[in-house]
Amino acid sequence: FFIYCGQRGAMAAESLAETLGLGGFNFDNTRRNQLLEATGMTMPKARKTGTTLAGVVFDGGVVLGADTRATGGDTVCDKNCDKIHYIADNIWCCGAGTSADTEGSTALISSQLELHRMATNKQPRVVTALTMLKRMLFRYQGHVSAALVLGGVDCNGPSLYTVYPHGSTDSLPYVTMGSGSLAAMAVFEAEYKSGMTKAEAMKLVQAAIMSGINNDLGSGGSVDLMVITKEGYEHCRNIERPNMRKFRKPGGYNFPNGTAKVLAQSFTPLSSLVTVETTVTPAAMEVS
């Protein structure tokens, strides 16, 4: 009896949700995908993203670090991309996940925070940027693939946060994110100490990023650092480049014309693909 009533209650709740158009989980596409797979169609798979991000709070500021490799599946698309994004003069953010999502999210929050600064005529706080980011990511329920390390210095001193794609956040003295986060965290757990100087913090973050580069296939390139203090920020681009090419042919490579043969060639004029409309302006009417 209780099982029967429970089933009826679940069916009634499901029908009510469908009638009112309420949100929630919908598994209609699961049945569709199973049907497509049964017909022989190969379903696309999610591509793995790779990054190593790290951050440390030291006595007087924050040091953020990131690698510079951008991947698309198994392909290295960019060896020297910049993963440290501007939020405000005193707030910076490292992004992991889909590059378009991280750049778009940080640019959006940066513009909103600038409007907030102009309205209040005060330096923005790190927790304000954190609240804007987590609210936006929670609104999209993880479909915006942006895992962030947010750091900065404001009237409350240095702050360091992690922001996950679903909107959850952490506040810790040292953090890591990305596919190389475990390797970086191993360095932090072994060598972190409170009250570090700026030089010690930079050396520690640099070692953590190098650990991710050496132990994670999705991370690579070089090491970027961002040092934020109450006096300003210092962007240390390519502070360490472990994967530089050791040999280059003197004079480079010269390929004669015709090395790559053209198998087929076609030309389609643009006028055959679009319709060009012209507007004729009538002459002014004469008034006697």
Tab-separated table of C-alpha atoms in Angstrom:
chain	number	residue	atom	x	y	z
A	1	PHE	CA	0.000	0.000	0.000
A	2	PHE	CA	2.748	2.442	0.931
A	3	ILE	CA	4.746	1.595	-2.217
A	4	TYR	CA	1.618	2.100	-4.338
A	5	CYS	CA	0.903	5.461	-2.714
A	6	GLY	CA	4.529	6.499	-3.124
A	7	GLN	CA	4.458	5.671	-6.828
A	8	ARG	CA	1.210	7.584	-7.286
A	9	GLY	CA	2.678	10.578	-5.446
A	10	ALA	CA	5.798	10.566	-7.599
A	11	MET	CA	3.731	10.340	-10.796
A	12	ALA	CA	1.476	13.173	-9.621
A	13	ALA	CA	4.479	15.377	-8.763
A	14	GLU	CA	6.066	14.660	-12.141
A	15	SER	CA	2.877	15.493	-14.034
A	16	LEU	CA	2.433	18.668	-11.974
A	17	ALA	CA	5.991	19.762	-12.758
A	18	GLU	CA	5.409	19.159	-16.469
A	19	THR	CA	2.088	21.041	-16.361
A	20	LEU	CA	3.590	24.073	-14.625
A	21	GLY	CA	6.740	23.989	-16.728
A	22	LEU	CA	9.030	23.795	-13.727
A	23	GLY	CA	12.751	23.172	-14.114
A	24	GLY	CA	14.603	20.040	-13.103
A	25	PHE	CA	16.288	17.011	-14.605
A	26	ASN	CA	15.037	15.875	-17.988
A	27	PHE	CA	16.177	12.558	-19.444
A	28	ASP	CA	14.409	12.779	-22.810
A	29	ASN	CA	17.711	13.240	-24.621
A	30	THR	CA	19.039	10.066	-23.011
A	31	ARG	CA	16.458	7.944	-24.829
A	32	ARG	CA	17.096	9.888	-28.023
A	33	ASN	CA	20.847	9.297	-27.776
A	34	GLN	CA	20.346	5.580	-27.158
A	35	LEU	CA	18.200	5.379	-30.292
A	36	LEU	CA	20.833	7.210	-32.347
A	37	GLU	CA	23.570	4.905	-31.060
A	38	ALA	CA	21.467	1.865	-31.970
A	39	THR	CA	21.326	3.102	-35.576
A	40	GLY	CA	25.148	3.152	-35.712
A	41	MET	CA	25.785	6.832	-35.055
A	42	THR	CA	28.910	7.626	-33.019
A	43	MET	CA	28.057	10.101	-30.300
A	44	PRO	CA	30.530	12.929	-29.614
A	45	LYS	CA	32.489	12.732	-26.391
A	46	ALA	CA	33.434	15.534	-24.046
A	47	ARG	CA	36.947	16.814	-24.602
A	48	LYS	CA	39.338	16.823	-21.682
A	49	THR	CA	40.677	20.193	-20.628
A	50	GLY	CA	44.030	20.642	-18.926
A	51	THR	CA	45.450	23.399	-16.736
A	52	THR	CA	47.442	23.935	-13.552
A	53	LEU	CA	46.482	26.935	-11.406
A	54	ALA	CA	47.816	27.858	-7.985
A	55	GLY	CA	47.659	30.672	-5.480
A	56	VAL	CA	49.275	31.533	-2.139
A	57	VAL	CA	48.700	34.273	0.430
A	58	PHE	CA	51.913	35.789	1.795
A	59	ASP	CA	52.631	38.538	4.294
A	60	GLY	CA	51.263	41.571	2.476
A	61	GLY	CA	49.756	40.164	-0.712
A	62	VAL	CA	48.814	37.274	-2.990
A	63	VAL	CA	50.743	35.351	-5.638
A	64	LEU	CA	48.770	33.665	-8.439
A	65	GLY	CA	50.309	31.229	-10.934
A	66	ALA	CA	49.287	29.374	-14.087
A	67	ASP	CA	50.752	27.350	-16.920
A	68	THR	CA	50.376	28.471	-20.547
A	69	ARG	CA	49.211	25.383	-22.467
A	70	ALA	CA	45.807	25.461	-24.197
A	71	THR	CA	44.539	22.070	-25.380
A	72	GLY	CA	41.632	20.806	-27.467
A	73	GLY	CA	41.369	17.132	-26.670
A	74	ASP	CA	44.773	15.604	-27.477
A	75	THR	CA	45.918	18.625	-29.497
A	76	VAL	CA	48.039	21.462	-28.097
A	77	CYS	CA	46.351	24.513	-29.618
A	78	ASP	CA	48.473	27.221	-27.993
A	79	LYS	CA	51.804	26.891	-26.196
A	80	ASN	CA	51.839	30.344	-24.650
A	81	CYS	CA	48.339	31.519	-23.780
A	82	ASP	CA	47.662	33.821	-20.831
A	83	LYS	CA	45.357	32.265	-18.218
A	84	ILE	CA	45.576	35.105	-15.687
A	85	HIS	CA	42.651	37.469	-16.310
A	86	TYR	CA	42.077	41.041	-15.225
A	87	ILE	CA	39.172	41.783	-12.879
A	88	ALA	CA	40.317	45.071	-11.331
A	89	ASP	CA	43.622	46.753	-10.577
A	90	ASN	CA	43.685	45.015	-7.180
A	91	ILE	CA	41.903	41.779	-8.204
A	92	TRP	CA	43.052	39.134	-10.699
A	93	CYS	CA	41.717	35.716	-11.603
A	94	CYS	CA	43.211	32.509	-13.041
A	95	GLY	CA	40.886	30.426	-15.228
A	96	ALA	CA	40.676	26.707	-16.019
A	97	GLY	CA	38.149	24.907	-18.210
A	98	THR	CA	36.834	26.157	-21.527
A	99	SER	CA	38.911	29.179	-22.541
A	100	ALA	CA	35.938	31.040	-24.047
A	101	ASP	CA	33.957	30.580	-20.821
A	102	THR	CA	36.778	31.737	-18.553
A	103	GLU	CA	37.553	34.802	-20.666
A	104	GLY	CA	33.894	35.699	-21.115
A	105	SER	CA	33.037	35.237	-17.441
A	106	THR	CA	35.973	37.267	-16.134
A	107	ALA	CA	35.424	40.045	-18.697
A	108	LEU	CA	31.736	40.260	-17.759
A	109	ILE	CA	32.439	40.465	-14.028
A	110	SER	CA	35.263	42.943	-14.643
A	111	SER	CA	32.906	45.337	-16.429
A	112	GLN	CA	30.225	44.966	-13.747
A	113	LEU	CA	32.789	45.579	-11.009
A	114	GLU	CA	34.036	48.707	-12.772
A	115	LEU	CA	30.479	50.064	-12.874
A	116	HIS	CA	30.175	49.253	-9.173
A	117	ARG	CA	33.428	51.131	-8.474
A	118	MET	CA	32.217	54.174	-10.397
A	119	ALA	CA	28.884	54.138	-8.540
A	120	THR	CA	30.422	53.819	-5.061
A	121	ASN	CA	33.656	55.743	-5.763
A	122	LYS	CA	35.532	53.120	-3.729
A	123	GLN	CA	38.079	50.436	-4.482
A	124	PRO	CA	36.255	47.140	-5.165
A	125	ARG	CA	36.560	44.346	-2.631
A	126	VAL	CA	37.621	40.827	-3.516
A	127	VAL	CA	34.528	39.342	-1.888
A	128	THR	CA	32.346	41.504	-4.169
A	129	ALA	CA	33.956	39.986	-7.263
A	130	LEU	CA	33.606	36.548	-5.666
A	131	THR	CA	29.882	37.038	-5.080
A	132	MET	CA	29.311	38.209	-8.661
A	133	LEU	CA	31.205	35.224	-10.081
A	134	LYS	CA	29.548	32.570	-7.942
A	135	ARG	CA	26.044	33.939	-8.570
A	136	MET	CA	26.588	33.949	-12.334
A	137	LEU	CA	28.046	30.417	-12.403
A	138	PHE	CA	25.313	29.029	-10.128
A	139	ARG	CA	22.693	30.518	-12.433
A	140	TYR	CA	23.982	28.338	-15.292
A	141	GLN	CA	24.238	25.197	-13.137
A	142	GLY	CA	27.717	24.201	-14.285
A	143	HIS	CA	27.137	24.593	-18.022
A	144	VAL	CA	29.641	27.485	-18.012
A	145	SER	CA	32.918	25.591	-17.740
A	146	ALA	CA	34.935	28.041	-15.653
A	147	ALA	CA	36.994	26.888	-12.651
A	148	LEU	CA	38.667	29.936	-11.173
A	149	VAL	CA	41.290	30.991	-8.640
A	150	LEU	CA	40.471	34.522	-7.488
A	151	GLY	CA	42.914	36.641	-5.534
A	152	GLY	CA	43.427	40.246	-4.582
A	153	VAL	CA	44.165	42.828	-1.924
A	154	ASP	CA	41.602	45.288	-0.551
A	155	CYS	CA	40.812	47.156	2.658
A	156	ASN	CA	40.585	43.820	4.486
A	157	GLY	CA	44.019	42.679	3.337
A	158	PRO	CA	44.941	39.841	0.956
A	159	SER	CA	42.257	37.308	-0.002
A	160	LEU	CA	42.349	34.069	-1.983
A	161	TYR	CA	39.384	32.019	-3.215
A	162	THR	CA	38.535	29.125	-5.498
A	163	VAL	CA	35.347	29.214	-7.564
A	164	TYR	CA	33.994	25.977	-9.023
A	165	PRO	CA	31.861	25.787	-12.204
A	166	HIS	CA	28.661	25.154	-10.219
A	167	GLY	CA	29.206	28.241	-8.039
A	168	SER	CA	30.652	26.741	-4.854
A	169	THR	CA	33.641	28.547	-3.340
A	170	ASP	CA	36.472	28.040	-0.855
A	171	SER	CA	38.666	30.503	1.040
A	172	LEU	CA	42.091	29.102	1.903
A	173	PRO	CA	45.677	30.364	2.366
A	174	TYR	CA	46.860	28.225	-0.578
A	175	VAL	CA	44.750	26.738	-3.384
A	176	THR	CA	45.118	24.805	-6.639
A	177	MET	CA	42.754	24.143	-9.540
A	178	GLY	CA	42.796	22.289	-12.851
A	179	SER	CA	43.871	18.856	-14.010
A	180	GLY	CA	47.346	19.379	-12.530
A	181	SER	CA	46.001	20.526	-9.175
A	182	LEU	CA	46.983	17.359	-7.289
A	183	ALA	CA	50.625	17.660	-8.335
A	184	ALA	CA	50.653	21.344	-7.387
A	185	MET	CA	48.928	20.676	-4.074
A	186	ALA	CA	51.585	18.090	-3.202
A	187	VAL	CA	54.195	20.868	-3.371
A	188	PHE	CA	52.059	23.185	-1.255
A	189	GLU	CA	51.371	20.558	1.401
A	190	ALA	CA	55.085	19.829	1.708
A	191	GLU	CA	56.560	23.342	1.647
A	192	TYR	CA	53.893	25.905	2.629
A	193	LYS	CA	54.383	27.939	5.775
A	194	SER	CA	52.550	30.923	7.185
A	195	GLY	CA	54.048	34.405	7.091
A	196	MET	CA	56.052	33.896	3.895
A	197	THR	CA	57.798	36.756	2.166
A	198	LYS	CA	57.069	37.804	-1.401
A	199	ALA	CA	60.134	36.013	-2.779
A	200	GLU	CA	59.316	32.795	-0.899
A	201	ALA	CA	55.719	32.837	-2.125
A	202	MET	CA	56.764	33.386	-5.745
A	203	LYS	CA	59.280	30.539	-5.533
A	204	LEU	CA	56.660	28.212	-4.008
A	205	VAL	CA	53.977	28.973	-6.614
A	206	GLN	CA	56.518	28.598	-9.395
A	207	ALA	CA	57.500	25.167	-8.057
A	208	ALA	CA	53.831	24.158	-7.794
A	209	ILE	CA	53.093	25.109	-11.413
A	210	MET	CA	56.232	23.293	-12.573
A	211	SER	CA	55.024	20.195	-10.729
A	212	GLY	CA	51.768	20.349	-12.679
A	213	ILE	CA	53.620	20.869	-15.971
A	214	ASN	CA	55.890	17.878	-15.343
A	215	ASN	CA	53.168	15.488	-14.120
A	216	ASP	CA	50.051	16.418	-16.103
A	217	LEU	CA	49.757	16.017	-19.873
A	218	GLY	CA	47.149	18.760	-20.078
A	219	SER	CA	49.520	21.328	-18.558
A	220	GLY	CA	52.660	22.668	-20.166
A	221	GLY	CA	54.346	25.600	-21.810
A	222	SER	CA	55.803	28.042	-19.308
A	223	VAL	CA	55.014	29.533	-15.909
A	224	ASP	CA	53.145	32.835	-15.433
A	225	LEU	CA	52.919	34.604	-12.087
A	226	MET	CA	50.843	37.521	-10.835
A	227	VAL	CA	51.922	39.293	-7.627
A	228	ILE	CA	49.279	41.533	-6.022
A	229	THR	CA	50.021	43.867	-3.133
A	230	LYS	CA	48.477	47.067	-1.780
A	231	GLU	CA	50.976	49.032	-3.886
A	232	GLY	CA	49.792	47.417	-7.139
A	233	TYR	CA	50.354	44.317	-9.233
A	234	GLU	CA	53.286	42.736	-11.065
A	235	HIS	CA	52.644	40.419	-14.006
A	236	CYS	CA	55.597	38.034	-14.421
A	237	ARG	CA	55.047	36.572	-17.886
A	238	ASN	CA	57.040	33.441	-18.817
A	239	ILE	CA	59.074	33.559	-15.639
A	240	GLU	CA	60.207	29.983	-16.359
A	241	ARG	CA	60.191	28.273	-19.766
A	242	PRO	CA	61.222	24.630	-19.349
A	243	ASN	CA	60.094	23.393	-22.769
A	244	MET	CA	61.977	25.689	-25.107
A	245	ARG	CA	63.217	24.185	-28.373
A	246	LYS	CA	66.875	23.256	-28.008
A	247	PHE	CA	67.626	23.157	-31.741
A	248	ARG	CA	66.688	25.431	-34.605
A	249	LYS	CA	68.055	25.075	-38.104
A	250	PRO	CA	70.372	27.970	-38.966
A	251	GLY	CA	68.649	30.180	-41.515
A	252	GLY	CA	65.277	28.503	-41.002
A	253	TYR	CA	63.418	26.428	-43.580
A	254	ASN	CA	62.800	27.544	-47.176
A	255	PHE	CA	60.235	25.616	-49.206
A	256	PRO	CA	60.132	26.275	-52.982
A	257	ASN	CA	56.860	27.029	-54.742
A	258	GLY	CA	55.025	23.861	-55.683
A	259	THR	CA	56.173	21.831	-52.686
A	260	ALA	CA	52.552	21.387	-51.617
A	261	LYS	CA	50.564	20.437	-54.719
A	262	VAL	CA	47.070	21.856	-55.236
A	263	LEU	CA	44.725	18.929	-55.922
A	264	ALA	CA	41.586	20.946	-56.737
A	265	GLN	CA	40.635	24.586	-57.056
A	266	SER	CA	37.273	26.322	-57.366
A	267	PHE	CA	36.031	29.894	-57.212
A	268	THR	CA	32.532	30.983	-56.223
A	269	PRO	CA	31.747	34.696	-56.517
A	270	LEU	CA	30.064	36.253	-53.519
A	271	SER	CA	27.337	37.734	-55.716
A	272	SER	CA	26.012	34.243	-56.472
A	273	LEU	CA	25.574	33.468	-52.767
A	274	VAL	CA	23.925	36.663	-51.536
A	275	THR	CA	21.398	39.113	-52.848
A	276	VAL	CA	22.602	42.693	-52.952
A	277	GLU	CA	19.807	45.195	-52.437
A	278	THR	CA	20.232	48.830	-53.352
A	279	THR	CA	18.136	51.687	-52.048
A	280	VAL	CA	17.219	54.441	-54.458
A	281	THR	CA	16.675	57.815	-52.813
A	282	PRO	CA	14.008	59.814	-54.646
A	283	ALA	CA	14.804	63.376	-55.670
A	284	ALA	CA	13.467	66.190	-53.544
A	285	MET	CA	10.074	67.528	-54.588
A	286	GLU	CA	10.111	70.953	-56.156
A	287	VAL	CA	8.031	73.517	-54.357
A	288	SER	CA	7.025	76.589	-56.347
